PDB file of C-alpha atoms in Angstrom:
ATOM      1  CA  MET A   1     152.059 207.312  51.848  1.00 51.00           C
ATOM      2  CA  LYS A   2     154.364 204.522  51.287  1.00 50.00           C
ATOM      3  CA  TYR A   3     151.888 202.194  53.089  1.00 50.00           C
ATOM      4  CA  ILE A   4     149.178 202.941  50.754  1.00 49.00           C
ATOM      5  CA  PHE A   5     151.096 202.158  47.709  1.00 50.00           C
ATOM      6  CA  PHE A   6     152.675 198.835  49.433  1.00 50.00           C
ATOM      7  CA  CYS A   7     148.855 197.816  50.454  1.00 49.00           C
ATOM      8  CA  ILE A   8     147.544 198.616  46.596  1.00 48.00           C
ATOM      9  CA  ALA A   9     150.374 196.805  45.295  1.00 52.00           C
ATOM     10  CA  ILE A  10     149.906 193.529  47.347  1.00 49.00           C
ATOM     11  CA  LEU A  11     146.256 193.756  46.625  1.00 47.00           C
ATOM     12  CA  CYS A  12     147.070 193.570  42.828  1.00 49.00           C
ATOM     13  CA  SER A  13     149.103 191.184  42.841  1.00 51.00           C
ATOM     14  CA  THR A  14     147.039 188.626  44.809  1.00 48.00           C
ATOM     15  CA  LEU A  15     144.170 189.453  42.824  1.00 43.00           C
ATOM     16  CA  LEU A  16     145.988 188.403  39.931  1.00 44.00           C
ATOM     17  CA  THR A  17     147.058 185.316  41.500  1.00 46.00           C
ATOM     18  CA  PHE A  18     144.040 183.877  42.341  1.00 42.00           C
ATOM     19  CA  ALA A  19     142.528 184.961  39.081  1.00 43.00           C
ATOM     20  CA  GLN A  20     144.899 182.751  37.493  1.00 44.00           C
ATOM     21  CA  GLU A  21     145.210 179.768  39.654  1.00 43.00           C
ATOM     22  CA  ASP A  22     141.866 179.236  40.793  1.00 44.00           C
ATOM     23  CA  SER A  23     138.735 180.813  38.919  1.00 41.00           C
ATOM     24  CA  LEU A  24     136.317 178.393  40.793  1.00 42.00           C
ATOM     25  CA  THR A  25     137.391 180.580  44.275  1.00 45.00           C
ATOM     26  CA  SER A  26     134.143 182.165  45.678  1.00 48.00           C
ATOM     27  CA  SER A  27     136.608 184.681  47.667  1.00 50.00           C
ATOM     28  CA  ILE A  28     139.828 184.975  48.681  1.00 48.00           C
ATOM     29  CA  LYS A  29     141.320 186.443  51.939  1.00 54.00           C
ATOM     30  CA  ILE A  30     144.409 188.321  51.914  1.00 51.00           C
ATOM     31  CA  ASP A  31     146.435 190.081  54.765  1.00 55.00           C
ATOM     32  CA  LEU A  32     147.204 193.826  54.587  1.00 52.00           C
ATOM     33  CA  PRO A  33     149.765 195.555  56.299  1.00 54.00           C
ATOM     34  CA  THR A  34     148.072 198.876  58.310  1.00 51.00           C
ATOM     35  CA  ALA A  35     150.098 201.659  60.153  1.00 50.00           C
ATOM     36  CA  LYS A  36     150.085 202.170  63.627  1.00 50.00           C
ATOM     37  CA  PHE A  37     151.573 204.781  64.598  1.00 45.00           C
ATOM     38  CA  ASN A  38     155.199 204.121  67.423  1.00 51.00           C
ATOM     39  CA  LYS A  39     154.331 200.052  67.510  1.00 50.00           C
ATOM     40  CA  GLY A  40     155.430 199.627  63.605  1.00 55.00           C
ATOM     41  CA  VAL A  41     153.397 197.260  60.988  1.00 53.00           C
ATOM     42  CA  LEU A  42     150.192 195.390  62.105  1.00 55.00           C
ATOM     43  CA  ILE A  43     148.491 192.753  59.410  1.00 54.00           C
ATOM     44  CA  GLU A  44     145.035 192.772  59.109  1.00 55.00           C
ATOM     45  CA  ALA A  45     143.268 190.028  57.404  1.00 56.00           C
ATOM     46  CA  ILE A  46     140.352 190.923  55.048  1.00 51.00           C
ATOM     47  CA  GLU A  47     138.443 188.782  52.700  1.00 53.00           C
ATOM     48  CA  ILE A  48     137.088 189.613  48.985  1.00 43.00           C
ATOM     49  CA  PRO A  49     134.049 187.672  47.048  1.00 48.00           C
ATOM     50  CA  LEU A  50     134.689 186.514  43.622  1.00 43.00           C
ATOM     51  CA  VAL A  51     132.243 186.099  41.167  1.00 39.00           C
ATOM     52  CA  SER A  52     132.894 184.059  38.087  1.00 36.00           C
ATOM     53  CA  ILE A  53     132.369 184.864  34.946  1.00 33.00           C
ATOM     54  CA  SER A  54     129.236 182.846  34.563  1.00 33.00           C
ATOM     55  CA  GLU A  55     127.265 184.368  37.453  1.00 36.00           C
ATOM     56  CA  ILE A  56     128.213 187.941  35.647  1.00 35.00           C
ATOM     57  CA  ALA A  57     126.764 186.879  31.994  1.00 37.00           C
ATOM     58  CA  PRO A  58     125.721 183.107  32.116  1.00 46.00           C
ATOM     59  CA  ALA A  59     125.293 181.105  29.044  1.00 61.00           C
ATOM     60  CA  ILE A  60     122.170 180.506  27.396  1.00 76.00           C
ATOM     61  CA  ASP A  61     121.320 177.140  26.119  1.00 91.00           C
ATOM     62  CA  ILE A  62     118.881 177.639  23.715  1.00 95.00           C
ATOM     63  CA  LYS A  63     118.502 173.874  23.268  1.00 95.00           C
ATOM     64  CA  SER A  64     117.076 173.174  26.210  1.00 93.00           C
ATOM     65  CA  ASP A  65     113.640 173.351  25.408  1.00 93.00           C
ATOM     66  CA  HIS A  66     111.721 171.701  22.791  1.00 95.00           C
ATOM     67  CA  TRP A  67     114.980 171.368  20.679  1.00 97.00           C
ATOM     68  CA  ASP A  68     113.715 169.029  17.666  1.00 97.00           C
ATOM     69  CA  THR A  69     115.902 168.895  14.394  1.00 97.00           C
ATOM     70  CA  THR A  70     113.524 166.496  12.502  1.00 96.00           C
ATOM     71  CA  VAL A  71     110.252 168.439  12.628  1.00 95.00           C
ATOM     72  CA  TYR A  72     109.404 172.497  12.124  1.00 95.00           C
ATOM     73  CA  ASN A  73     107.084 172.992  15.037  1.00 94.00           C
ATOM     74  CA  PRO A  74     107.956 171.081  17.933  1.00 95.00           C
ATOM     75  CA  TYR A  75     105.625 173.163  20.021  1.00 93.00           C
ATOM     76  CA  ARG A  76     102.679 171.948  18.296  1.00 85.00           C
ATOM     77  CA  ASN A  77     101.554 170.158  21.916  1.00 80.00           C
ATOM     78  CA  THR A  78     102.264 172.749  24.245  1.00 84.00           C
ATOM     79  CA  PHE A  79     100.303 176.302  24.894  1.00 80.00           C
ATOM     80  CA  GLN A  80     101.731 179.477  25.696  1.00 81.00           C
ATOM     81  CA  GLN A  81     100.837 182.357  28.076  1.00 82.00           C
ATOM     82  CA  PHE A  82     100.217 185.761  26.577  1.00 82.00           C
ATOM     83  CA  PRO A  83     100.925 188.362  26.974  1.00 89.00           C
ATOM     84  CA  LEU A  84     104.896 187.301  26.300  1.00 91.00           C
ATOM     85  CA  GLU A  85     107.442 189.494  26.819  1.00 93.00           C
ATOM     86  CA  LEU A  86     110.676 189.366  23.879  1.00 95.00           C
ATOM     87  CA  THR A  87     113.986 191.118  24.748  1.00 96.00           C
ATOM     88  CA  PHE A  88     116.688 191.612  22.416  1.00 97.00           C
ATOM     89  CA  THR A  89     120.399 192.717  22.654  1.00 95.00           C
ATOM     90  CA  ASP A  90     120.608 194.098  19.147  1.00 95.00           C
ATOM     91  CA  SER A  91     119.297 197.336  17.770  1.00 97.00           C
ATOM     92  CA  THR A  92     119.350 196.178  14.262  1.00 98.00           C
ATOM     93  CA  TYR A  93     118.747 192.912  12.350  1.00 98.00           C
ATOM     94  CA  ALA A  94     120.240 192.147   9.206  1.00 98.00           C
ATOM     95  CA  SER A  95     118.231 191.984   5.806  1.00 98.00           C
ATOM     96  CA  PRO A  96     117.482 188.201   4.872  1.00 98.00           C
ATOM     97  CA  VAL A  97     118.127 189.462   1.293  1.00 97.00           C
ATOM     98  CA  PRO A  98     120.758 191.850  -0.387  1.00 95.00           C
ATOM     99  CA  HIS A  99     118.335 193.819  -2.314  1.00 95.00           C
ATOM    100  CA  ILE A 100     116.175 196.541  -1.158  1.00 95.00           C
ATOM    101  CA  LYS A 101     113.013 194.893   0.741  1.00 97.00           C
ATOM    102  CA  VAL A 102     110.176 194.997  -1.322  1.00 96.00           C
ATOM    103  CA  VAL A 103     106.776 192.933   0.383  1.00 96.00           C
ATOM    104  CA  THR A 104     104.740 190.953  -1.631  1.00 96.00           C
ATOM    105  CA  SER A 105     102.189 189.873   0.970  1.00 96.00           C
ATOM    106  CA  ARG A 106     101.679 190.640   4.670  1.00 96.00           C
ATOM    107  CA  TYR A 107     101.514 188.576   7.875  1.00 97.00           C
ATOM    108  CA  GLY A 108      97.348 188.429   7.941  1.00 93.00           C
ATOM    109  CA  TRP A 109      94.221 187.189   6.209  1.00 88.00           C
ATOM    110  CA  ARG A 110      94.770 186.282   3.223  1.00 88.00           C
ATOM    111  CA  ARG A 111      92.092 184.488   0.796  1.00 82.00           C
ATOM    112  CA  GLY A 112      90.318 183.061   3.675  1.00 78.00           C
ATOM    113  CA  ARG A 113      93.325 181.163   5.373  1.00 84.00           C
ATOM    114  CA  PRO A 114      95.942 183.244   7.897  1.00 90.00           C
ATOM    115  CA  HIS A 115      99.080 183.983   5.954  1.00 95.00           C
ATOM    116  CA  LYS A 116     101.483 183.618   9.319  1.00 95.00           C
ATOM    117  CA  GLY A 117     104.632 185.224   7.668  1.00 97.00           C
ATOM    118  CA  ILE A 118     105.718 187.742   5.435  1.00 97.00           C
ATOM    119  CA  ASP A 119     106.792 187.712   1.772  1.00 98.00           C
ATOM    120  CA  ILE A 120     109.623 189.478   0.196  1.00 98.00           C
ATOM    121  CA  ASP A 121     110.680 189.648  -3.289  1.00 97.00           C
ATOM    122  CA  LEU A 122     113.498 187.890  -5.014  1.00 97.00           C
ATOM    123  CA  VAL A 123     115.107 186.360  -7.840  1.00 97.00           C
ATOM    124  CA  THR A 124     115.763 182.265  -7.360  1.00 97.00           C
ATOM    125  CA  GLY A 125     119.436 181.990  -6.351  1.00 97.00           C
ATOM    126  CA  ASP A 126     119.728 185.167  -4.325  1.00 98.00           C
ATOM    127  CA  SER A 127     121.566 184.816  -1.314  1.00 98.00           C
ATOM    128  CA  VAL A 128     119.277 184.335   1.977  1.00 98.00           C
ATOM    129  CA  VAL A 129     120.839 185.250   5.278  1.00 98.00           C
ATOM    130  CA  SER A 130     119.808 185.256   8.957  1.00 98.00           C
ATOM    131  CA  VAL A 131     118.132 188.158  10.262  1.00 98.00           C
ATOM    132  CA  LEU A 132     120.161 187.615  14.148  1.00 98.00           C
ATOM    133  CA  GLU A 133     122.511 185.418  15.670  1.00 98.00           C
ATOM    134  CA  GLY A 134     121.671 182.212  16.995  1.00 97.00           C
ATOM    135  CA  ILE A 135     121.683 178.276  15.827  1.00 98.00           C
ATOM    136  CA  VAL A 136     119.881 176.369  13.193  1.00 98.00           C
ATOM    137  CA  ARG A 137     117.378 174.440  14.420  1.00 98.00           C
ATOM    138  CA  TYR A 138     115.666 172.873  11.243  1.00 98.00           C
ATOM    139  CA  ALA A 139     117.286 172.476   7.461  1.00 98.00           C
ATOM    140  CA  LYS A 140     115.262 170.085   5.472  1.00 97.00           C
ATOM    141  CA  TYR A 141     112.647 169.942   2.773  1.00 97.00           C
ATOM    142  CA  THR A 142     108.891 170.120   4.187  1.00 95.00           C
ATOM    143  CA  ASN A 143     105.579 170.495   2.903  1.00 91.00           C
ATOM    144  CA  GLY A 144     104.303 173.725   1.795  1.00 93.00           C
ATOM    145  CA  PHE A 145     107.252 175.512   2.558  1.00 97.00           C
ATOM    146  CA  GLY A 146     109.750 173.597   0.289  1.00 97.00           C
ATOM    147  CA  ASN A 147     113.136 173.762   1.219  1.00 98.00           C
ATOM    148  CA  ALA A 148     113.283 175.600   4.432  1.00 98.00           C
ATOM    149  CA  VAL A 149     115.361 176.738   7.013  1.00 98.00           C
ATOM    150  CA  VAL A 150     114.357 177.470  10.925  1.00 98.00           C
ATOM    151  CA  VAL A 151     116.894 179.707  13.188  1.00 98.00           C
ATOM    152  CA  ARG A 152     116.666 179.679  16.713  1.00 98.00           C
ATOM    153  CA  HIS A 153     118.071 182.877  18.192  1.00 98.00           C
ATOM    154  CA  TYR A 154     119.640 183.761  22.109  1.00 97.00           C
ATOM    155  CA  ASN A 155     116.023 185.353  23.045  1.00 96.00           C
ATOM    156  CA  GLY A 156     113.557 182.210  22.446  1.00 96.00           C
ATOM    157  CA  LEU A 157     112.319 183.643  18.947  1.00 97.00           C
ATOM    158  CA  GLU A 158     112.430 181.573  15.935  1.00 98.00           C
ATOM    159  CA  SER A 159     112.898 182.684  12.724  1.00 98.00           C
ATOM    160  CA  THR A 160     111.766 180.565   9.446  1.00 98.00           C
ATOM    161  CA  TYR A 161     113.321 181.228   5.757  1.00 98.00           C
ATOM    162  CA  ALA A 162     110.958 179.427   3.390  1.00 98.00           C
ATOM    163  CA  HIS A 163     110.927 178.670  -0.419  1.00 98.00           C
ATOM    164  CA  LEU A 164     114.634 178.466  -0.705  1.00 98.00           C
ATOM    165  CA  SER A 165     116.074 176.482  -4.001  1.00 98.00           C
ATOM    166  CA  HIS A 166     119.340 175.631  -1.720  1.00 98.00           C
ATOM    167  CA  ILE A 167     119.765 174.948   1.782  1.00 98.00           C
ATOM    168  CA  GLY A 168     123.322 176.090   2.827  1.00 98.00           C
ATOM    169  CA  VAL A 169     122.946 174.915   6.222  1.00 98.00           C
ATOM    170  CA  LYS A 170     122.444 172.303   8.812  1.00 97.00           C
ATOM    171  CA  ALA A 171     120.895 171.381  11.915  1.00 98.00           C
ATOM    172  CA  ASN A 172     122.977 172.448  15.147  1.00 97.00           C
ATOM    173  CA  ASP A 173     125.055 175.136  13.227  1.00 98.00           C
ATOM    174  CA  SER A 174     126.057 178.170  14.957  1.00 97.00           C
ATOM    175  CA  ILE A 175     124.969 180.978  12.777  1.00 97.00           C
ATOM    176  CA  LYS A 176     125.875 185.022  12.905  1.00 98.00           C
ATOM    177  CA  LYS A 177     123.465 187.327  12.364  1.00 98.00           C
ATOM    178  CA  GLY A 178     123.796 188.230   8.422  1.00 98.00           C
ATOM    179  CA  GLN A 179     125.408 184.604   8.000  1.00 98.00           C
ATOM    180  CA  TYR A 180     124.232 182.704   4.241  1.00 98.00           C
ATOM    181  CA  LEU A 181     121.528 180.226   4.658  1.00 98.00           C
ATOM    182  CA  GLY A 182     120.812 179.497   1.472  1.00 98.00           C
ATOM    183  CA  LYS A 183     119.655 180.523  -2.329  1.00 98.00           C
ATOM    184  CA  GLY A 184     115.857 181.751  -2.701  1.00 98.00           C
ATOM    185  CA  GLY A 185     113.902 179.872  -4.963  1.00 97.00           C
ATOM    186  CA  ASN A 186     110.289 178.805  -5.574  1.00 97.00           C
ATOM    187  CA  THR A 187     110.203 175.313  -3.815  1.00 97.00           C
ATOM    188  CA  GLY A 188     107.046 174.093  -1.888  1.00 95.00           C
ATOM    189  CA  ASN A 189     103.615 175.808  -2.427  1.00 92.00           C
ATOM    190  CA  SER A 190     104.888 179.177  -3.794  1.00 93.00           C
ATOM    191  CA  ARG A 191     103.039 180.895  -7.056  1.00 88.00           C
ATOM    192  CA  GLY A 192     106.574 182.605  -7.643  1.00 93.00           C
ATOM    193  CA  SER A 193     110.162 183.159  -6.204  1.00 97.00           C
ATOM    194  CA  HIS A 194     110.134 185.151  -3.278  1.00 97.00           C
ATOM    195  CA  LEU A 195     110.821 184.643   0.299  1.00 98.00           C
ATOM    196  CA  HIS A 196     108.195 183.467   2.955  1.00 98.00           C
ATOM    197  CA  LEU A 197     109.817 184.796   6.587  1.00 98.00           C
ATOM    198  CA  GLU A 198     108.141 184.011   9.638  1.00 98.00           C
ATOM    199  CA  LEU A 199     108.640 184.810  13.266  1.00 98.00           C
ATOM    200  CA  THR A 200     107.956 182.651  15.844  1.00 97.00           C
ATOM    201  CA  TYR A 201     108.017 181.988  19.896  1.00 96.00           C
ATOM    202  CA  LYS A 202     107.784 178.388  21.026  1.00 95.00           C
ATOM    203  CA  GLY A 203     105.536 177.655  18.013  1.00 93.00           C
ATOM    204  CA  GLU A 204     103.382 181.141  18.152  1.00 93.00           C
ATOM    205  CA  SER A 205     103.785 182.967  14.974  1.00 95.00           C
ATOM    206  CA  ILE A 206     104.106 186.939  15.530  1.00 97.00           C
ATOM    207  CA  HIS A 207     103.926 189.454  13.315  1.00 97.00           C
ATOM    208  CA  PRO A 208     107.179 190.270  11.804  1.00 98.00           C
ATOM    209  CA  GLU A 209     106.285 194.000  11.446  1.00 97.00           C
ATOM    210  CA  TYR A 210     105.385 194.684  14.983  1.00 97.00           C
ATOM    211  CA  LEU A 211     109.097 193.588  16.002  1.00 98.00           C
ATOM    212  CA  PHE A 212     111.364 194.735  13.106  1.00 98.00           C
ATOM    213  CA  ASP A 213     110.918 197.576  10.701  1.00 96.00           C
ATOM    214  CA  PHE A 214     111.137 196.139   7.246  1.00 96.00           C
ATOM    215  CA  SER A 215     112.333 199.729   5.782  1.00 95.00           C
ATOM    216  CA  PRO A 216     116.196 200.090   4.456  1.00 95.00           C
ATOM    217  CA  LYS A 217     116.812 201.201   8.222  1.00 95.00           C
ATOM    218  CA  ASN A 218     116.533 197.306   9.354  1.00 97.00           C
ATOM    219  CA  GLU A 219     116.026 198.612  12.756  1.00 97.00           C
ATOM    220  CA  ILE A 220     114.473 196.528  15.555  1.00 98.00           C
ATOM    221  CA  ARG A 221     111.823 198.347  17.081  1.00 97.00           C
ATOM    222  CA  GLU A 222     112.244 198.173  20.669  1.00 96.00           C
ATOM    223  CA  LYS A 223     114.552 196.048  22.475  1.00 95.00           C
ATOM    224  CA  GLN A 224     112.030 195.129  25.352  1.00 95.00           C
ATOM    225  CA  VAL A 225     108.860 194.567  23.767  1.00 95.00           C
ATOM    226  CA  TRP A 226     105.125 192.925  25.231  1.00 95.00           C
ATOM    227  CA  VAL A 227     103.513 190.388  22.727  1.00 94.00           C
ATOM    228  CA  THR A 228      99.804 190.292  22.707  1.00 92.00           C
ATOM    229  CA  GLN A 229      97.781 188.040  20.818  1.00 86.00           C
ATOM    230  CA  LYS A 230      96.590 190.759  18.527  1.00 89.00           C
ATOM    231  CA  TRP A 231      99.992 190.194  16.952  1.00 94.00           C
ATOM    232  CA  THR A 232      99.773 186.604  17.143  1.00 92.00           C
ATOM    233  CA  HIS A 233      96.930 185.511  15.366  1.00 88.00           C
ATOM    234  CA  ALA A 234      96.766 186.423  11.266  1.00 90.00           C
ATOM    235  CA  ARG A 235      92.918 187.146  11.616  1.00 83.00           C
ATOM    236  CA  PHE A 236      93.271 190.228  13.027  1.00 88.00           C
ATOM    237  CA  HIS A 237      95.313 191.662  10.207  1.00 92.00           C
ATOM    238  CA  ASN A 238      95.063 192.258   6.108  1.00 90.00           C
ATOM    239  CA  SER A 239      97.715 190.670   4.146  1.00 93.00           C
ATOM    240  CA  LYS A 240      97.139 193.405   1.687  1.00 91.00           C
ATOM    241  CA  LEU A 241      97.650 196.310   4.433  1.00 91.00           C
ATOM    242  CA  ALA A 242     100.268 197.469   6.456  1.00 92.00           C
ATOM    243  CA  SER A 243      98.751 197.245  10.107  1.00 93.00           C
ATOM    244  CA  LYS A 244      99.251 200.333  12.524  1.00 93.00           C
ATOM    245  CA  VAL A 245     102.236 199.501  14.760  1.00 95.00           C
ATOM    246  CA  GLN A 246     102.573 200.780  18.271  1.00 93.00           C
ATOM    247  CA  VAL A 247     104.883 198.742  19.976  1.00 94.00           C
ATOM    248  CA  ILE A 248     103.714 197.419  24.065  1.00 94.00           C
ATOM    249  CA  LYS A 249     106.616 198.645  26.327  1.00 89.00           C
ATOM    250  CA  SER A 250     105.034 197.864  29.857  1.00 88.00           C
ATOM    251  CA  ALA A 251     103.389 194.540  31.459  1.00 85.00           C
ATOM    252  CA  ASP A 252     100.452 196.493  32.922  1.00 84.00           C
ATOM    253  CA  GLU A 253      99.997 198.066  29.224  1.00 84.00           C
ATOM    254  CA  ALA A 254     100.263 194.592  27.572  1.00 82.00           C
ATOM    255  CA  ALA A 255      97.667 192.943  29.945  1.00 80.00           C
ATOM    256  CA  LEU A 256      95.158 195.727  29.374  1.00 77.00           C
ATOM    257  CA  LEU A 257      95.473 195.319  25.502  1.00 71.00           C
ATOM    258  CA  SER A 258      95.044 191.775  26.028  1.00 66.00           C
ATOM    259  CA  LEU A 259      91.293 192.368  26.669  1.00 64.00           C
ATOM    260  CA  THR A 260      90.630 193.498  23.005  1.00 57.00           C
ATOM    261  CA  LYS A 261      87.173 192.383  21.523  1.00 55.00           C
ATOM    262  CA  GLN A 262      87.877 189.285  19.728  1.00 57.00           C
ATOM    263  CA  PRO A 263      86.840 189.270  15.758  1.00 63.00           C
ATOM    264  CA  LYS A 264      84.185 187.624  14.511  1.00 76.00           C
ATOM    265  CA  PHE A 265      83.842 184.925  12.175  1.00 76.00           C
ATOM    266  CA  TYR A 266      81.333 183.366   9.707  1.00 84.00           C
ATOM    267  CA  VAL A 267      81.601 179.459   8.363  1.00 85.00           C
ATOM    268  CA  VAL A 268      81.151 179.004   4.903  1.00 88.00           C
ATOM    269  CA  LYS A 269      78.272 176.550   4.338  1.00 90.00           C
ATOM    270  CA  LYS A 270      76.458 174.983   1.256  1.00 90.00           C
ATOM    271  CA  GLY A 271      74.946 177.515  -0.848  1.00 90.00           C
ATOM    272  CA  ASP A 272      76.650 180.838   0.612  1.00 91.00           C
ATOM    273  CA  THR A 273      77.143 183.303  -1.375  1.00 92.00           C
ATOM    274  CA  LEU A 274      78.896 186.839  -0.551  1.00 89.00           C
ATOM    275  CA  TYR A 275      76.024 188.979  -1.285  1.00 88.00           C
ATOM    276  CA  GLY A 276      73.505 186.500   1.130  1.00 90.00           C
ATOM    277  CA  ILE A 277      76.487 186.654   4.075  1.00 90.00           C
ATOM    278  CA  SER A 278      77.130 190.322   3.855  1.00 86.00           C
ATOM    279  CA  ARG A 279      73.182 190.858   4.002  1.00 85.00           C
ATOM    280  CA  ARG A 280      73.034 188.548   7.150  1.00 85.00           C
ATOM    281  CA  ASN A 281      75.597 189.705   9.033  1.00 84.00           C
ATOM    282  CA  ASN A 282      74.614 194.268   8.192  1.00 81.00           C
ATOM    283  CA  MET A 283      77.707 194.615   6.180  1.00 85.00           C
ATOM    284  CA  SER A 284      78.736 195.542   2.653  1.00 86.00           C
ATOM    285  CA  VAL A 285      80.509 192.984   0.296  1.00 88.00           C
ATOM    286  CA  ALA A 286      83.000 195.473  -0.282  1.00 86.00           C
ATOM    287  CA  ALA A 287      83.682 195.344   3.587  1.00 83.00           C
ATOM    288  CA  LEU A 288      83.336 191.844   3.732  1.00 85.00           C
ATOM    289  CA  CYS A 289      86.031 191.459   0.400  1.00 84.00           C
ATOM    290  CA  HIS A 290      88.198 194.406   2.121  1.00 78.00           C
ATOM    291  CA  THR A 291      88.561 192.496   5.451  1.00 77.00           C
ATOM    292  CA  ASN A 292      89.225 189.079   4.114  1.00 79.00           C
ATOM    293  CA  ALA A 293      91.403 190.236   1.421  1.00 75.00           C
ATOM    294  CA  ILE A 294      89.695 188.709  -1.453  1.00 82.00           C
ATOM    295  CA  LYS A 295      87.674 189.739  -4.558  1.00 83.00           C
ATOM    296  CA  GLN A 296      84.289 190.060  -5.095  1.00 87.00           C
ATOM    297  CA  ASN A 297      84.148 187.311  -7.578  1.00 87.00           C
ATOM    298  CA  ALA A 298      86.248 184.745  -5.502  1.00 84.00           C
ATOM    299  CA  PRO A 299      84.734 181.594  -5.869  1.00 88.00           C
ATOM    300  CA  LEU A 300      83.657 180.570  -1.614  1.00 89.00           C
ATOM    301  CA  LYS A 301      84.101 176.996  -0.483  1.00 86.00           C
ATOM    302  CA  ILE A 302      82.408 174.782   2.186  1.00 87.00           C
ATOM    303  CA  GLY A 303      83.891 175.595   5.899  1.00 82.00           C
ATOM    304  CA  GLN A 304      85.975 178.425   4.676  1.00 84.00           C
ATOM    305  CA  LYS A 305      86.282 180.842   7.671  1.00 78.00           C
ATOM    306  CA  LEU A 306      85.379 184.338   6.986  1.00 83.00           C
ATOM    307  CA  VAL A 307      86.364 187.403   9.139  1.00 79.00           C
ATOM    308  CA  LEU A 308      83.002 189.485   9.873  1.00 79.00           C
ATOM    309  CA  GLU A 309      84.502 192.102  12.385  1.00 66.00           C
ATOM    310  CA  LEU A 310      88.153 192.905  13.255  1.00 53.00           C
TER     311      LEU A 310
END
């Protein structure tokens, strides 16, 4: 029994010494005494492999891919394959506003154009915080968005906070979940004070409500999510209606759903009317307006795209 305790003591002290002296050693060799009857104590050498901290939890360098603090979308000349997989380490996100989230406009087709984010009501001056941990990639005024902050998170996802009245961070700042980014406002192309929140992955917008539950629970829908093109194109959704969300959890399911029929479009020409377009495409004016989230007396513009079928 005393040999067992002796072995354990030697092993512990040896491991502690090596851990303190040389964190880069790949293995250690130690001599352990083993009992052998009538012949005293023999020494047996054993080798124990070591695993470095970096091998257990490798550092994630989110700046290694298209890190540009001067342009809003550094991926504009790249092509993203679908379906893609996103993973989250958290089960909840931080509400970007300090009050109950009131969604005033959703991700989807709006007034004949894609609305690639979600609008949340606020009062100018309200604090806006980051939904997840990450690093600020972009923090400046940009056309359309006004004062905007883009945070890149450690799973590659980026979140954009637009129309701010004040920016409180700068590019390359490390940000914790729930950390202050700026004050909400009405800058840029905005019809009233609100927060325009976008989620993108390598330049491709993703329906925020597919990833996050915008109820007071602040839940991330799943820690492992597969994203198909249905959830990256506004034309599949209506900005006035909540899309029915069913999270895709496997690669096989994602591949099958990627074969979803593409929507049909009509490009408005000179002299077109809603009545004429709907009649030529065998649908009612009401259905055409509902699909495109427009009013029946809405003026049409030449070149405007109308969704005929989702």
